[in-house]
Amino acid sequence: MRQQDKNELRPWQQKLHEVIYEADTPAGKLFDIILLIAIIVSVLCVMLESVPEYNKLFKDGFIYVEWGFTILFTIEYVARIVSIKKPVNYIFSFYGIVDLLSIIPTYLGIFITGTSSLMVIRSLRLLRVFRILKLGVYIKEARVLTNALAASRKKIFVFLFAVVMMVIILGTIMYLVETPEDGFTSIPRSIYWAIVTLTTVGYGDIVPKTELGQFIAAIVMILGYAIIAVPTGIVSREIYLADQDEKVTNIACTNCASEGHDEDAEYCKYCGEKLG
Amino acid sequence: MRQQDKNELRPWQQKLHEVIYEADTPAGKLFDIILLIAIIVSVLCVMLESVPEYNKLFKDGFIYVEWGFTILFTIEYVARIVSIKKPVNYIFSFYGIVDLLSIIPTYLGIFITGTSSLMVIRSLRLLRVFRILKLGVYIKEARVLTNALAASRKKIFVFLFAVVMMVIILGTIMYLVETPEDGFTSIPRSIYWAIVTLTTVGYGDIVPKTELGQFIAAIVMILGYAIIAVPTGIVSREIYLADQDEKVTNIACTNCASEGHDEDAEYCKYCGEKLG
Amino acid sequence: MRQQDKNELRPWQQKLHEVIYEADTPAGKLFDIILLIAIIVSVLCVMLESVPEYNKLFKDGFIYVEWGFTILFTIEYVARIVSIKKPVNYIFSFYGIVDLLSIIPTYLGIFITGTSSLMVIRSLRLLRVFRILKLGVYIKEARVLTNALAASRKKIFVFLFAVVMMVIILGTIMYLVETPEDGFTSIPRSIYWAIVTLTTVGYGDIVPKTELGQFIAAIVMILGYAIIAVPTGIVSREIYLADQDEKVTNIACTNCASEGHDEDAEYCKYCGEKLG
Amino acid sequence: MRQQDKNELRPWQQKLHEVIYEADTPAGKLFDIILLIAIIVSVLCVMLESVPEYNKLFKDGFIYVEWGFTILFTIEYVARIVSIKKPVNYIFSFYGIVDLLSIIPTYLGIFITGTSSLMVIRSLRLLRVFRILKLGVYIKEARVLTNALAASRKKIFVFLFAVVMMVIILGTIMYLVETPEDGFTSIPRSIYWAIVTLTTVGYGDIVPKTELGQFIAAIVMILGYAIIAVPTGIVSREIYLADQDEKVTNIACTNCASEGHDEDAEYCKYCGEKLG
């Protein structure tokens, strides 16, 4: 018989846990949908507040709405803490910190006057949306993509390192070729130009004017146009494999319990046992 | 023996049905070609009408041509309704609605004066071209592509969601870093900048001026340059699989039970047995 | 015994044929290299002639050089005709026409004064370079790429058709949303903007100013960023397969002489014969 | 017994060799980390020196720091030469030349006044970072990528050749279509425009103004948007194959002679035989 635990949740805590943490029950689903809407609306308010016209018109409105959401999220934060067995695990988890950061800026605004820099923290609320989506139908897709990106991590790093090298050397060359009057005022700014060009963004705020500069720029462009193939090739392959892994049978060897056998495998590749 | 149906089409309706709905007969083919030309010419007229110079020169001409096409398409619309057993199914189908939208704006123009907003509806006529092409040689290709996109739907959604997250957070950061004088007047506008940069479009209407802003912009660019690999990898894989399905038969050899034989294979490539 | 042909080339014609058409002999190789250099130098001259500074300095020089190359290419053209059995086949072949177009503009320049429009024809000389490269080490690579593009022809066409649809509808919408003052003066120009944006070129000569316009533009950008995956996926697959075909064994069946058997095939897939 | 070699390194040389050339020992690791930091800091100084504001403030500081690093790298260069059996091999190797180029510009600066052009050589120091990373965990990833690029070398060359052809012909056409007032002043500049457009960079410094010019530009853009698929397809395939080669062993089963077993396989997956 299962022992009575000191940490055992009381009935009302269990009920709360069900609503907040479990998405399968009707109450849990409703809670998730309300939370999703609240997060999106609160982020929209942060955005609209920054538009000068709206800010003039509804200055007080934005303050009231902001406090409304803050109090709502504070209640939710407290509810999450009291309805879990080990609150410390939650508080210091990624989502625990994001949840706290969602409510702190408004409270800090009482004491600090220049709160505009807290705005970016408030927009981090959006990250909370991930938790809710995690429970949805996109869980497998998101896993395949993150697995693919994780698997191509090292290759992407090597590629980005080579790109950084290239833009530094190309930026330095352009700094010498072009005059400061055309925007190439320093090596860092010339490197910025090289990044703008190599990634095919091409703002046009800094452009080469001399023949030699335009010739080098043309080479940078063709280079950028060609090497974009590299990350694509890397990630293509990993997505292919990551999705493949979902195709590997989940038959476990009856002898050594190893998994990950190919679909056409008849014998365990680790111990030679005939597979079921 | 097939029973006489109350809904059975009369001979002239059957003839009309053949011409309009069946592309295999010579009359049907001719009808499709005429319709294709009429659609394209009518859309070209809508476009040219919007060019101020042409509008001044041929103002009346455009009105006559527009009424000509509208009457033509109205006749066709009526013909489609009367030559089908269940007109309701057609009327409320996607193409039925597109067909109706192709003719309504001109009639509405009699009663409403400011008809310029109806122009966009008139350009929807172009969607009708799809119906005709559907009957052509591109049917298999279009199916492979739409299947591939449908299969990658969920992954693309997860990817776009992550992109939206990124541009919101990056846009908010840039709103704080850059001054409103350089175009970063509000968070929504800064998000617009982030989208312009991340997708490597790079208009150059809003560009960072500060060192920190250019540094963040450089990161956004390299990010956008690298993550374009993700949708490419997703779709590459699905096109590969979607096309695969079209090519390899699922005939199993009756002798060795091997599969994966090519469409043109007549004998098993593993044991030489005649394939079914 | 092989019969004496009326069309049989005389010894000097055979010698000439060897030099001009056969790249394997030392004389043929030398001829190809000289021709390659002559083509590239003559195209460079056409380019430099268009630069106002150089044109002022070396006006007469360019005319002499141009006549030099024209006479050289005329001699070559005549030599190609006389050293071949069926000159008509050559004259009306793709390269025959390109060769003729390389020399005609200069002669026409004697009679016609405004020859600037002949310049573009002169730059077509560059196409002649393909003939020489065809004989080089890149022949297999070029074949794989052209095969891949030929195989993806239909899918690319379907994709481009969908893109054209999109830019027409999006351009029309933007024409209604934005004002003519910001560059959206007509539907064709708005479609041009939509192409500039969707392909992520982003000149910045026409940019949306209204909030709604920027919102639609953001959607166009993300769309363009995502759908670039489609042609990439199509071509990726075909290159993979086209290169694969080079891996297919070139064993011919001893019974039915069919080719294109997979590397792991033991029996002919067309007649069931055991493969060598 | 191993013979005493005339070229044998003395004990202090062996110790030095261990520190400089071997990354496995603690001393060697420390040396690599210090060198890595020194290289990056010295390159950062070259960059910051070019910024007018910093240059005014810390003009002398930059000179001292530069000399400090130069002396440090000179000591290292000498140490590398004396601690190796065949110094000539090192001196004329790629890294030997890069190491020498890292220190020469500062010494040359004593004799030559206009040293700004030596700056680009100083930034080549960055290439030295590759040597240190070579010893890290990224060695396999870098090999896969360089193998893939080496394998696709010929195809990429054919592709770039076709791109160069296209931009020359398209640039020439645009030179004739557009007026010099809009930036199309010469054929080389029009080719520069074609490259800017085809690679989807799109600065917007030179843009077509006429209807025909914008129509041709639209074709160039869609062309550039579509053909980017080609290098991506090429490299995708090669990365796939290059990585494949690293994963699958070429051990053949002693029983059924099947191949393609995974690296971690101990038994044949087709017949259950123990693999060698």
XYZ file of C-alpha atoms in Angstrom, chain D residues 61-236:
176
model
C 47.572 53.057 -26.256
C 46.893 51.291 -29.546
C 50.542 51.646 -30.567
C 51.785 50.146 -27.279
C 49.286 47.279 -27.401
C 50.161 46.590 -31.029
C 53.863 46.405 -30.224
C 53.148 44.223 -27.209
C 51.298 41.680 -29.332
C 53.879 41.868 -32.102
C 56.713 41.062 -29.692
C 54.642 38.249 -28.156
C 53.889 36.735 -31.556
C 57.518 37.183 -32.628
C 58.677 35.201 -29.588
C 56.116 32.548 -30.421
C 57.237 32.465 -34.053
C 60.874 31.985 -33.070
C 59.872 29.349 -30.511
C 57.951 27.443 -33.199
C 61.017 27.451 -35.451
C 63.548 26.324 -32.851
C 61.385 23.587 -31.364
C 60.843 21.666 -34.587
C 63.092 19.221 -36.415
C 62.594 20.644 -39.895
C 61.933 24.393 -39.517
C 61.856 24.883 -43.298
C 58.706 22.767 -43.575
C 57.000 24.972 -41.002
C 58.211 28.302 -42.420
C 56.824 27.602 -45.887
C 53.624 25.915 -44.680
C 50.305 27.800 -44.813
C 50.322 28.522 -41.077
C 54.023 29.437 -41.123
C 53.322 32.161 -43.673
C 50.233 33.384 -41.789
C 52.298 33.545 -38.589
C 54.972 35.595 -40.337
C 52.373 37.929 -41.893
C 50.963 38.522 -38.405
C 54.129 40.194 -37.211
C 55.722 41.761 -40.297
C 53.311 44.745 -40.742
C 54.234 46.306 -37.397
C 57.973 46.105 -38.155
C 57.414 47.481 -41.645
C 55.526 50.391 -40.054
C 58.846 51.732 -38.726
C 60.171 52.314 -42.230
C 56.989 53.051 -44.190
C 54.724 55.923 -43.204
C 51.388 55.069 -44.883
C 50.765 51.827 -43.044
C 46.998 51.753 -43.328
C 47.208 49.262 -46.184
C 49.091 46.916 -43.859
C 45.997 46.784 -41.663
C 44.320 44.199 -43.820
C 47.399 41.998 -43.479
C 47.262 42.381 -39.712
C 43.646 41.224 -39.696
C 44.842 38.007 -41.365
C 46.022 37.065 -37.884
C 42.519 35.811 -37.414
C 43.326 32.887 -39.682
C 45.608 31.605 -36.937
C 42.541 30.813 -34.880
C 41.813 27.936 -37.249
C 44.945 26.112 -36.140
C 43.837 26.070 -32.542
C 40.253 25.083 -33.324
C 41.603 22.277 -35.494
C 42.618 20.572 -32.297
C 39.185 20.881 -30.738
C 35.976 18.930 -30.864
C 34.933 20.513 -34.149
C 37.509 18.673 -36.196
C 35.074 16.040 -37.501
C 32.374 18.603 -38.342
C 34.818 20.830 -40.183
C 36.077 17.816 -42.155
C 32.556 16.797 -43.177
C 31.812 20.342 -44.391
C 35.089 20.812 -46.250
C 34.727 17.357 -47.826
C 31.205 18.224 -48.934
C 32.334 21.542 -50.425
C 35.324 19.877 -52.095
C 33.063 17.224 -53.597
C 30.624 19.828 -54.927
C 33.476 22.021 -56.228
C 32.976 21.202 -59.893
C 29.198 21.544 -59.816
C 29.427 24.845 -57.938
C 31.905 26.048 -60.550
C 29.546 25.155 -63.403
C 26.719 26.915 -61.535
C 28.769 30.063 -60.884
C 29.864 30.107 -64.521
C 26.216 30.015 -65.615
C 25.416 32.795 -63.109
C 28.253 34.978 -64.460
C 26.952 34.426 -68.017
C 23.446 35.402 -66.960
C 24.450 38.595 -65.152
C 26.622 39.718 -68.088
C 23.811 39.241 -70.620
C 21.121 40.663 -68.299
C 23.347 43.605 -67.350
C 23.968 44.435 -71.001
C 20.234 44.333 -71.755
C 19.485 46.644 -68.817
C 22.212 49.058 -69.944
C 20.310 49.490 -73.196
C 16.843 49.610 -71.603
C 17.525 52.041 -68.756
C 19.018 55.520 -68.949
C 22.427 56.427 -67.442
C 20.646 58.963 -65.194
C 19.219 56.143 -63.060
C 22.631 54.645 -62.358
C 23.024 52.360 -65.363
C 26.027 54.421 -66.547
C 27.998 51.570 -68.140
C 27.799 47.835 -68.809
C 30.065 46.897 -65.856
C 27.819 48.952 -63.536
C 24.702 47.349 -65.025
C 26.275 43.938 -64.408
C 26.877 45.029 -60.806
C 23.162 45.875 -60.636
C 22.295 42.445 -62.078
C 24.420 40.734 -59.408
C 22.834 42.851 -56.637
C 19.397 41.822 -57.922
C 20.000 38.182 -58.831
C 21.545 37.389 -55.458
C 18.486 39.046 -53.815
C 20.739 41.541 -51.982
C 18.844 44.524 -53.428
C 20.691 47.590 -52.122
C 18.406 49.974 -53.948
C 21.295 52.269 -54.980
C 20.560 51.496 -58.656
C 16.921 50.698 -59.483
C 15.070 50.514 -62.804
C 12.605 53.348 -63.449
C 11.058 52.460 -66.803
C 8.257 49.932 -67.152
C 10.335 47.641 -69.373
C 13.267 47.889 -66.958
C 11.071 46.936 -64.008
C 9.640 44.028 -65.986
C 13.131 42.702 -66.769
C 14.148 43.327 -63.139
C 11.150 41.254 -61.990
C 12.322 38.383 -64.199
C 15.873 38.662 -62.824
C 14.501 38.544 -59.253
C 12.315 35.498 -59.831
C 15.245 33.856 -61.633
C 17.527 34.580 -58.687
C 14.871 33.363 -56.268
C 14.482 30.089 -58.169
C 18.096 29.234 -59.029
C 19.340 29.585 -55.453
C 17.859 26.115 -55.237
C 20.729 24.794 -57.373
C 23.741 25.338 -55.058
C 21.570 24.303 -52.122
C 20.637 21.078 -53.859
C 24.258 20.379 -54.739
C 25.657 20.997 -51.260
C 22.728 19.268 -49.506
